[in-house]
Coordinates of C-alpha atoms and ligand atoms in Angstrom, one line a residue:
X1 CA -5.0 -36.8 8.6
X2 CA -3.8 -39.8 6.9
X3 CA -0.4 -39.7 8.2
X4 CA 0.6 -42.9 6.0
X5 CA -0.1 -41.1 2.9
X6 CA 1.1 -37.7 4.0
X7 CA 4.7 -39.6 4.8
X8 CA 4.9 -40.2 1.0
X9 CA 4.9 -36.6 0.4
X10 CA 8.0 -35.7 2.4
X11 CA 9.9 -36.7 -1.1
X12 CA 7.9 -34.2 -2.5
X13 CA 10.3 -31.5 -5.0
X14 CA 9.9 -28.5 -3.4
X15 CA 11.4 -24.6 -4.5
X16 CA 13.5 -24.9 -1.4
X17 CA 15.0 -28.6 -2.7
X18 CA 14.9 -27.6 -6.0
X19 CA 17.4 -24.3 -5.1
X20 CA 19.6 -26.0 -3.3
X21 CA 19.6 -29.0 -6.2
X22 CA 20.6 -26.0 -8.5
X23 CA 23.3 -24.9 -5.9
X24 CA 25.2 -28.0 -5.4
X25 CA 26.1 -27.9 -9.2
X26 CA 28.1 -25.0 -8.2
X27 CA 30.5 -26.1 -5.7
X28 CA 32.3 -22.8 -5.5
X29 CA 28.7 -21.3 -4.3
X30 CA 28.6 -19.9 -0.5
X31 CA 24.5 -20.1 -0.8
X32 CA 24.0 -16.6 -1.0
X33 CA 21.5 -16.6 -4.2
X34 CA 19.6 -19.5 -2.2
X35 CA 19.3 -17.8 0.6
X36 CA 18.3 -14.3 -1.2
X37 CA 15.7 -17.0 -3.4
X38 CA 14.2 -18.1 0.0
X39 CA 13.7 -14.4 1.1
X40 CA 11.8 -13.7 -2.4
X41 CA 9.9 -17.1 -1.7
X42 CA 8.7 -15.7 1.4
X43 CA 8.1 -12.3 0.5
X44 CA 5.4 -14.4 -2.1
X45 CA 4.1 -16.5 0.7
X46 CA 3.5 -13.2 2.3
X47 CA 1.3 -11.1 -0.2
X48 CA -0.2 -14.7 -1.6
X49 CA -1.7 -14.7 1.9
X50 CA -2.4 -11.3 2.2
X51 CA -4.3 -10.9 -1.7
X52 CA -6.2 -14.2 -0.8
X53 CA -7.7 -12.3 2.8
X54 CA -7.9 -8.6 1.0
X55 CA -11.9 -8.8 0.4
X56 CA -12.3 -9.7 4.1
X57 CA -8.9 -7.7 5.5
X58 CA -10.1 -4.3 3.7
X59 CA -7.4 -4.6 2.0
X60 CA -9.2 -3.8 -1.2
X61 CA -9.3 -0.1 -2.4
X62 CA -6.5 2.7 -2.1
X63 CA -4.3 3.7 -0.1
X64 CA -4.4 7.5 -0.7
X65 CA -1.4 8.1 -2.3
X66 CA 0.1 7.8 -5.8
X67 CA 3.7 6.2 -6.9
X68 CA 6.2 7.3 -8.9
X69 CA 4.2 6.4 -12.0
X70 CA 1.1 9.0 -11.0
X71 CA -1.1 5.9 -10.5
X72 CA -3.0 5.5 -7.3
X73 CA -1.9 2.8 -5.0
X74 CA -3.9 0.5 -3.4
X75 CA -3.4 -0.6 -0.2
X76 CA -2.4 -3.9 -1.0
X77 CA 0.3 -2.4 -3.3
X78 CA 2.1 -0.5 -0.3
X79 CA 1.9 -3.7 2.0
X80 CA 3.2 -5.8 -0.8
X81 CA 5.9 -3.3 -1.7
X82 CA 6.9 -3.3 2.5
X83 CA 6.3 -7.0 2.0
X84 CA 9.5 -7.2 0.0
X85 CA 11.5 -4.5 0.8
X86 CA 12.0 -5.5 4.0
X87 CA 12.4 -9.5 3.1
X88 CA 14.8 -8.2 0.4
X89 CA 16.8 -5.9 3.1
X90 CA 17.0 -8.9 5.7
X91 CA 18.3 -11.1 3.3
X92 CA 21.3 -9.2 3.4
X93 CA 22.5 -10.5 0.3
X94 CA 21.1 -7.4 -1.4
X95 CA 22.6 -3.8 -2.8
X96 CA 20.2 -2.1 -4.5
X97 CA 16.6 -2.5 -4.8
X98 CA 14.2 -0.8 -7.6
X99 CA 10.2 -1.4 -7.0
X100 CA 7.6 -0.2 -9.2
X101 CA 6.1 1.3 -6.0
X102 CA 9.4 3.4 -5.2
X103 CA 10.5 6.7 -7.1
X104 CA 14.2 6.2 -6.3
X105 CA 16.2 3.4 -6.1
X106 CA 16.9 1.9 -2.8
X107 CA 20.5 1.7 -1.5
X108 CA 20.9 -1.1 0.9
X109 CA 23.1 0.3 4.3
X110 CA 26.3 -1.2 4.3
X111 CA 26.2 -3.7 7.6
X112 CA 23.3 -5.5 5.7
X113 CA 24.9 -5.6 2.4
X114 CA 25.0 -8.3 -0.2
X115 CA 26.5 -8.5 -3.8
X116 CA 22.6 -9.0 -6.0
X117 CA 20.8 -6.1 -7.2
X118 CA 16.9 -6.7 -7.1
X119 CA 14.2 -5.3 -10.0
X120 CA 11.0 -6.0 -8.9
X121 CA 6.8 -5.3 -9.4
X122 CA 5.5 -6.1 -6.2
X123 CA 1.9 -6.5 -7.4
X124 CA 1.4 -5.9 -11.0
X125 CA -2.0 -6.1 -12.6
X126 CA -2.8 -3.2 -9.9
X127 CA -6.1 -2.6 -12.0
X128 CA -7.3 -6.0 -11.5
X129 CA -6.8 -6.1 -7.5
X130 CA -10.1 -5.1 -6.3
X131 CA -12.4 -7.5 -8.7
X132 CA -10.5 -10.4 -7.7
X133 CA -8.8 -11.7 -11.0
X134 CA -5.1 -12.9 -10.8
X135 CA -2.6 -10.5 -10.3
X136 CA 1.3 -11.2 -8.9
X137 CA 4.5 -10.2 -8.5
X138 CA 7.5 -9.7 -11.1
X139 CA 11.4 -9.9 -10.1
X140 CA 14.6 -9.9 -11.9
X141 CA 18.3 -10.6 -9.9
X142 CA 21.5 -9.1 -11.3
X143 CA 25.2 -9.2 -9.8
X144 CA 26.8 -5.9 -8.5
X145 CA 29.3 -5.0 -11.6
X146 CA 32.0 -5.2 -9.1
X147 CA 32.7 -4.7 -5.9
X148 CA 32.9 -0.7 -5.3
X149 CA 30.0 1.1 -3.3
X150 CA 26.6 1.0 -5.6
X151 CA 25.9 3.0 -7.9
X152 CA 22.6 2.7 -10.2
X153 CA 25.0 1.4 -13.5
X154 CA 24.4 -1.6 -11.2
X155 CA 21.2 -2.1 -12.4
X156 CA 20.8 -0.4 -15.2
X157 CA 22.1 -3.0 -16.7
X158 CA 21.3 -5.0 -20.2
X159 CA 19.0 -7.6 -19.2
X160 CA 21.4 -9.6 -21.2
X161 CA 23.0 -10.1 -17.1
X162 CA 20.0 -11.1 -15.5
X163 CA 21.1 -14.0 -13.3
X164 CA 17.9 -15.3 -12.7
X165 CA 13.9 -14.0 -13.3
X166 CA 10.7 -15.0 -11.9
X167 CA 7.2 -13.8 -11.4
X168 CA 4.9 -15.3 -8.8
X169 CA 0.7 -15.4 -9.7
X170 CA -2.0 -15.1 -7.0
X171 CA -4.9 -16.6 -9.1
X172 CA -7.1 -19.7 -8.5
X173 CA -3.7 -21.1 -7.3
X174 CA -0.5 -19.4 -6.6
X175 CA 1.7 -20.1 -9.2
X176 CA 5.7 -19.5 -8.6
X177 CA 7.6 -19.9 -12.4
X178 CA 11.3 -19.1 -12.0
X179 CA 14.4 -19.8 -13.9
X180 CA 17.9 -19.2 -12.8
X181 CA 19.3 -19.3 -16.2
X182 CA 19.0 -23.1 -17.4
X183 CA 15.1 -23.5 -17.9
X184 CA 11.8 -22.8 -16.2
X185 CA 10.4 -24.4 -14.3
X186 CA 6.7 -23.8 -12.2
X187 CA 6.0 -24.2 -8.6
X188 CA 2.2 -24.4 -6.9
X189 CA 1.6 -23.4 -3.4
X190 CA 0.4 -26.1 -1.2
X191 CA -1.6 -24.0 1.2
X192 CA -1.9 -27.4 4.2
X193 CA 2.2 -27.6 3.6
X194 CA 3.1 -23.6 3.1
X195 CA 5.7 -25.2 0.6
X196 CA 5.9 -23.9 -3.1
X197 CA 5.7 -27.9 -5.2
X198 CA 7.4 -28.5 -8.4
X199 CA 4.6 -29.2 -10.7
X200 CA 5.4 -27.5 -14.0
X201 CA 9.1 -28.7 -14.1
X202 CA 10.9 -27.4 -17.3
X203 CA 8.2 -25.5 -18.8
X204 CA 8.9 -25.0 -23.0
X205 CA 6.5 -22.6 -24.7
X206 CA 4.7 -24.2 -28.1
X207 CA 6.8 -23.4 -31.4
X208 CA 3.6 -21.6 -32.3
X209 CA 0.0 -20.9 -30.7
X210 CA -3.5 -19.8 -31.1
X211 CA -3.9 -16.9 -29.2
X212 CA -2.8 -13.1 -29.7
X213 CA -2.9 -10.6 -26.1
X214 CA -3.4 -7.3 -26.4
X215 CA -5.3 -4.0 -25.3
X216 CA -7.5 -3.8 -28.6
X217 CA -8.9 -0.6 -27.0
X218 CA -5.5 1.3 -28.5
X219 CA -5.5 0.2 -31.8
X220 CA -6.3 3.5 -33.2
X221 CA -3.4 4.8 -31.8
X222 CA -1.3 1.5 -32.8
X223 CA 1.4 1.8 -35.8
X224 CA 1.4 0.5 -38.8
X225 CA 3.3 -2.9 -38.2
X226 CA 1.2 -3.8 -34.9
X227 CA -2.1 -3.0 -37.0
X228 CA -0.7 -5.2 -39.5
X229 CA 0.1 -8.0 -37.7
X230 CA -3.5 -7.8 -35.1
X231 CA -5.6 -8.2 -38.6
X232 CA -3.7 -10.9 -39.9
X233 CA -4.1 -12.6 -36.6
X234 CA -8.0 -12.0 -37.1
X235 CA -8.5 -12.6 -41.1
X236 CA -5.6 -14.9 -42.3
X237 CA -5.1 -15.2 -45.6
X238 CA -2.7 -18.1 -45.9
X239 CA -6.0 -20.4 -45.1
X240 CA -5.0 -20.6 -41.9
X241 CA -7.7 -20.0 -38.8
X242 CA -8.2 -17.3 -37.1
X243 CA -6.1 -16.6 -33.4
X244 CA -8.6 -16.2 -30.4
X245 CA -7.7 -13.0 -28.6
X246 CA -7.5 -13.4 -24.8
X247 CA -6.2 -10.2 -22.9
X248 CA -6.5 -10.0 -18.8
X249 CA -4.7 -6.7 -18.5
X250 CA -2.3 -8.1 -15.8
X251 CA 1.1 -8.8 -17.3
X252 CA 1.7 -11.8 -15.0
X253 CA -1.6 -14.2 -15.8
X254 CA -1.5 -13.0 -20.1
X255 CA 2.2 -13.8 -19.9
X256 CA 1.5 -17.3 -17.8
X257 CA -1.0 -18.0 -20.0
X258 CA 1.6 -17.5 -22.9
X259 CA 3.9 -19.5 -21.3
X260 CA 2.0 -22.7 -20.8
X261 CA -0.2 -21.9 -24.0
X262 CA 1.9 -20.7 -26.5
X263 CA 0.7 -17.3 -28.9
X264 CA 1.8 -13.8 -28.2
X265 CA 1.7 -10.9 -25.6
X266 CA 2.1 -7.7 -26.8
X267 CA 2.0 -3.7 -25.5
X268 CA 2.8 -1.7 -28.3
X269 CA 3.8 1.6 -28.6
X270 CA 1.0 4.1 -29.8
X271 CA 0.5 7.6 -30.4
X272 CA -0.6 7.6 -26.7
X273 CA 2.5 6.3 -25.4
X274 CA 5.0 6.5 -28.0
X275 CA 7.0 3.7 -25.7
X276 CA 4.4 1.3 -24.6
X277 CA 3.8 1.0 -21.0
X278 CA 5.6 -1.9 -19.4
X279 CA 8.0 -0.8 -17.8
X280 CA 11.6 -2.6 -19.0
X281 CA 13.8 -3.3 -15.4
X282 CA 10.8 -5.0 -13.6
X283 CA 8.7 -6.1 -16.4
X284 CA 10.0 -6.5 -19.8
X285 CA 13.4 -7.8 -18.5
X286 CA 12.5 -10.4 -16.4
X287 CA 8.9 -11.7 -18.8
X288 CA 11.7 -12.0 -21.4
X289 CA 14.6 -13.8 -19.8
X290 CA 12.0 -16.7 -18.8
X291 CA 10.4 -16.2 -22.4
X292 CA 14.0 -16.8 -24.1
X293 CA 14.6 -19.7 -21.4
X294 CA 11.2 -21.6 -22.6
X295 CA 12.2 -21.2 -25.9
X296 CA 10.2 -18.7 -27.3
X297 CA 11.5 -14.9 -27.9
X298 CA 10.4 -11.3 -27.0
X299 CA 10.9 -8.3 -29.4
X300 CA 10.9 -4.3 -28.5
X301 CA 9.9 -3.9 -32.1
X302 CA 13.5 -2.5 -33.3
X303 CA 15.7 -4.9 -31.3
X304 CA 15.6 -8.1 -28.7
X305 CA 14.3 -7.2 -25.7
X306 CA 17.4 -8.3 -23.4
X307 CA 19.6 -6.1 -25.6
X308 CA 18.0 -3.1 -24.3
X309 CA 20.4 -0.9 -22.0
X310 CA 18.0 1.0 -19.9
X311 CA 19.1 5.2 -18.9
X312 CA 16.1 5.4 -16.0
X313 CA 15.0 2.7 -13.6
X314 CA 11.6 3.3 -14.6
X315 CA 11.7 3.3 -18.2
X316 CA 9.4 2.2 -20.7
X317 CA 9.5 -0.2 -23.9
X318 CA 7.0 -1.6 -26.0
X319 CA 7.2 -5.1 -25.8
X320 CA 6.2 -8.4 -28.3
X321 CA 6.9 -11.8 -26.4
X322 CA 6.0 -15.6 -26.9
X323 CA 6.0 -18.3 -28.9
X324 CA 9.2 -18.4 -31.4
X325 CA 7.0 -18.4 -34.4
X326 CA 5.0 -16.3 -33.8
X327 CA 7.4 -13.3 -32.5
X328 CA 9.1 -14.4 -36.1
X329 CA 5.8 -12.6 -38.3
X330 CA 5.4 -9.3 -36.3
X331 CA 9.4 -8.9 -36.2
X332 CA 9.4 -9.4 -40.3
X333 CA 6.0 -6.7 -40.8
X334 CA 8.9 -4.4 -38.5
X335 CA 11.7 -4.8 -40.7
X336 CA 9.8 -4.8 -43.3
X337 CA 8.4 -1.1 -42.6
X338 CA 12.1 -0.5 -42.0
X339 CA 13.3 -0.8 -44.8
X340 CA 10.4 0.7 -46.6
X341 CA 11.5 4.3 -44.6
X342 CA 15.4 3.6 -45.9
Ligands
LIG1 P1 0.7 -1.9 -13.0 O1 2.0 -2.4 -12.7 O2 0.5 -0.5 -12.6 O3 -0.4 -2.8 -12.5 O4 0.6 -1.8 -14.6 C1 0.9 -2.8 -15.4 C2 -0.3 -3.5 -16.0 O5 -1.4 -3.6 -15.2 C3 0.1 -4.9 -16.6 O6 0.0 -5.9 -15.6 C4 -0.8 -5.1 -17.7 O7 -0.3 -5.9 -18.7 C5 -1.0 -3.6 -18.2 O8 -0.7 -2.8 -17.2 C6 -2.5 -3.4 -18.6 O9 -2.5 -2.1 -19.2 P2 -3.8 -1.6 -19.9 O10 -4.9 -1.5 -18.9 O11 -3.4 -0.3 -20.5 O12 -4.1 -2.6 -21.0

């Protein structure tokens, strides 16, 4: 070990230096949303470890049982969703959490009470877990309303309140993108150092890209705007080329990809499911607030995304996010067909 070099490092920006950075602008803050940040930091550390063993851990396959959603879990889904339950819950800066994983809402006991409610995917890209291609996990952090006991109007909030957003990828490198409401900015696991390094610091998405993301296997069922706006993105006819389509089927490494690349992500409603899939506390919120906080935008197809004011903790919206430009044409094809109906 070349202890020289390694002293340079110790000036390295790491997640934990960068939090507290962020905190000592607010000299009123007591450190709670750090110290609930490091909880969710670990919690990552945790299932990053865990998905990198699952081949040899049997940790691959399912679990036996099925979630709230009627999808089988896998086994690395219940550990993850234990995973942060429990780091969540010993934070004791939390109130109410809502997984994917779990049907009802969890309502922290009072002696380990805190004032942020937590929305969160513990592993999402499920469908991708057992052939090894980049899956993570998907939070969003809200403040109580005030300070009577919980209720779910806690966090069924717009996503408008989010406080801060963040998904963590478990891909060739585990990626950590967070933003706490003044830019995004992307940290990389250093495996020898177990520390999360700043090395995509104030990440902006392009003004435009390339590259359209989507499940082309619906398109029969798709409406007429999102039909409209896929075959424009294959046969232009303003000259300009074609988009290449690129589509992972894990929210977390299309919408990375989006991030750093520029284009757009999209899961349209269809006559299969007349309100997409993704679901909007744990998904479409927090994909959006770091969308908006890069610079680019994220549409519903009727309104912005962070506008929404979800009923149901598991509720579903379709969802269009990305570069600015490009959410810009498929919002115009939807108020276009708008006003054709009025
Ligand atoms: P899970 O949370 O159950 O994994 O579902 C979400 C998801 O896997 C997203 O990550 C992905 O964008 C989408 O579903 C893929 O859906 P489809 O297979 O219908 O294209």
């Amino acid at each position: 070990m070349d202890h020289e070099a390694d002293a340079h490092r110790t000036d390295l920006m790491t997640i934990t230096r960068f939090v507290l950075n962020e905190q000592s602008k607010h000299p009123e803050s007591r450190g709670d949303f750090s110290i609930l940040l490091s909880h969710i930091v670990l919690g990552c550390k945790f299932v990053c470890s865990a998905v990198n063993k699952a081949g040899l851990a049997k940790l691959i396959g399912l679990a036996g049982e099925t979630n709230v959603q009627g999808e089988e879990q896998k086994k690395l889904d219940v550990l993850s969703n234990d995973v942060f339950v429990k780091a969540l819950i010993s934070s004791g800066r939390t109130c109410i959490l809502v997984s994917e994983e779990d049907e009802e809402a969890i309502f922290v006991e009072p002696s380990k009470r805190g004032k942020y409610c937590v929305v969160f995917d513990p592993l999402d890209g499920s469908s991708n877990i057992d052939c090894g291609v980049s899956i993570g996990t998907i939070f969003g952090i809200y403040m109580m309303k005030d300070s009577h006991e919980p209720t779910l109007d806690d966090v069924l909030q717009p996503g408008n309140n989010m406080l801060a957003a963040g998904y963590c990828m478990y891909g060739s490198s585990c990626t950590l993108v967070l933003s706490t409401g003044s830019g995004v900015n992307g940290f990389t696991l250093d495996p020898s150092l177990g520390e999360f390094i700043l090395t995509h610091p104030d990440i902006k998405i392009p003004k435009k890209g390339k590259i359209y993301s989507v499940n082309e296997g619906n398109a029969k069922n798709w409406d007429g705007p999102t039909a409209k706006y896929v075959e424009k993105c294959k046969f232009p006819k303003d000259g300009s080329s074609p988009k290449s389509l690129r589509y992972i089927g894990s929210m977390v490494a299309d919408v990375h990809r989006t991030l750093l690349y520029g284009g757009i992500f999209m899961y349209p409603r269809d006559k299969k499911s007349p309100n997409g899939k993704l679901r909007v506390l744990y998904e479409v919120f927090p994909m959006s607030f770091l969308m908006e906080q890069a610079g680019g935008q994220s549409f519903t197809g009727k309104q912005r995304a962070l506008d929404l004011v979800p009923k149901k903790i598991h509720e579903r919206s379709p969802i269009f996010l990305g570069s600015y430009d490009d959410v810009e044409e498929i919002k115009a094809l939807f108020y276009a067909a708008e006003e054709k109906k009025e």
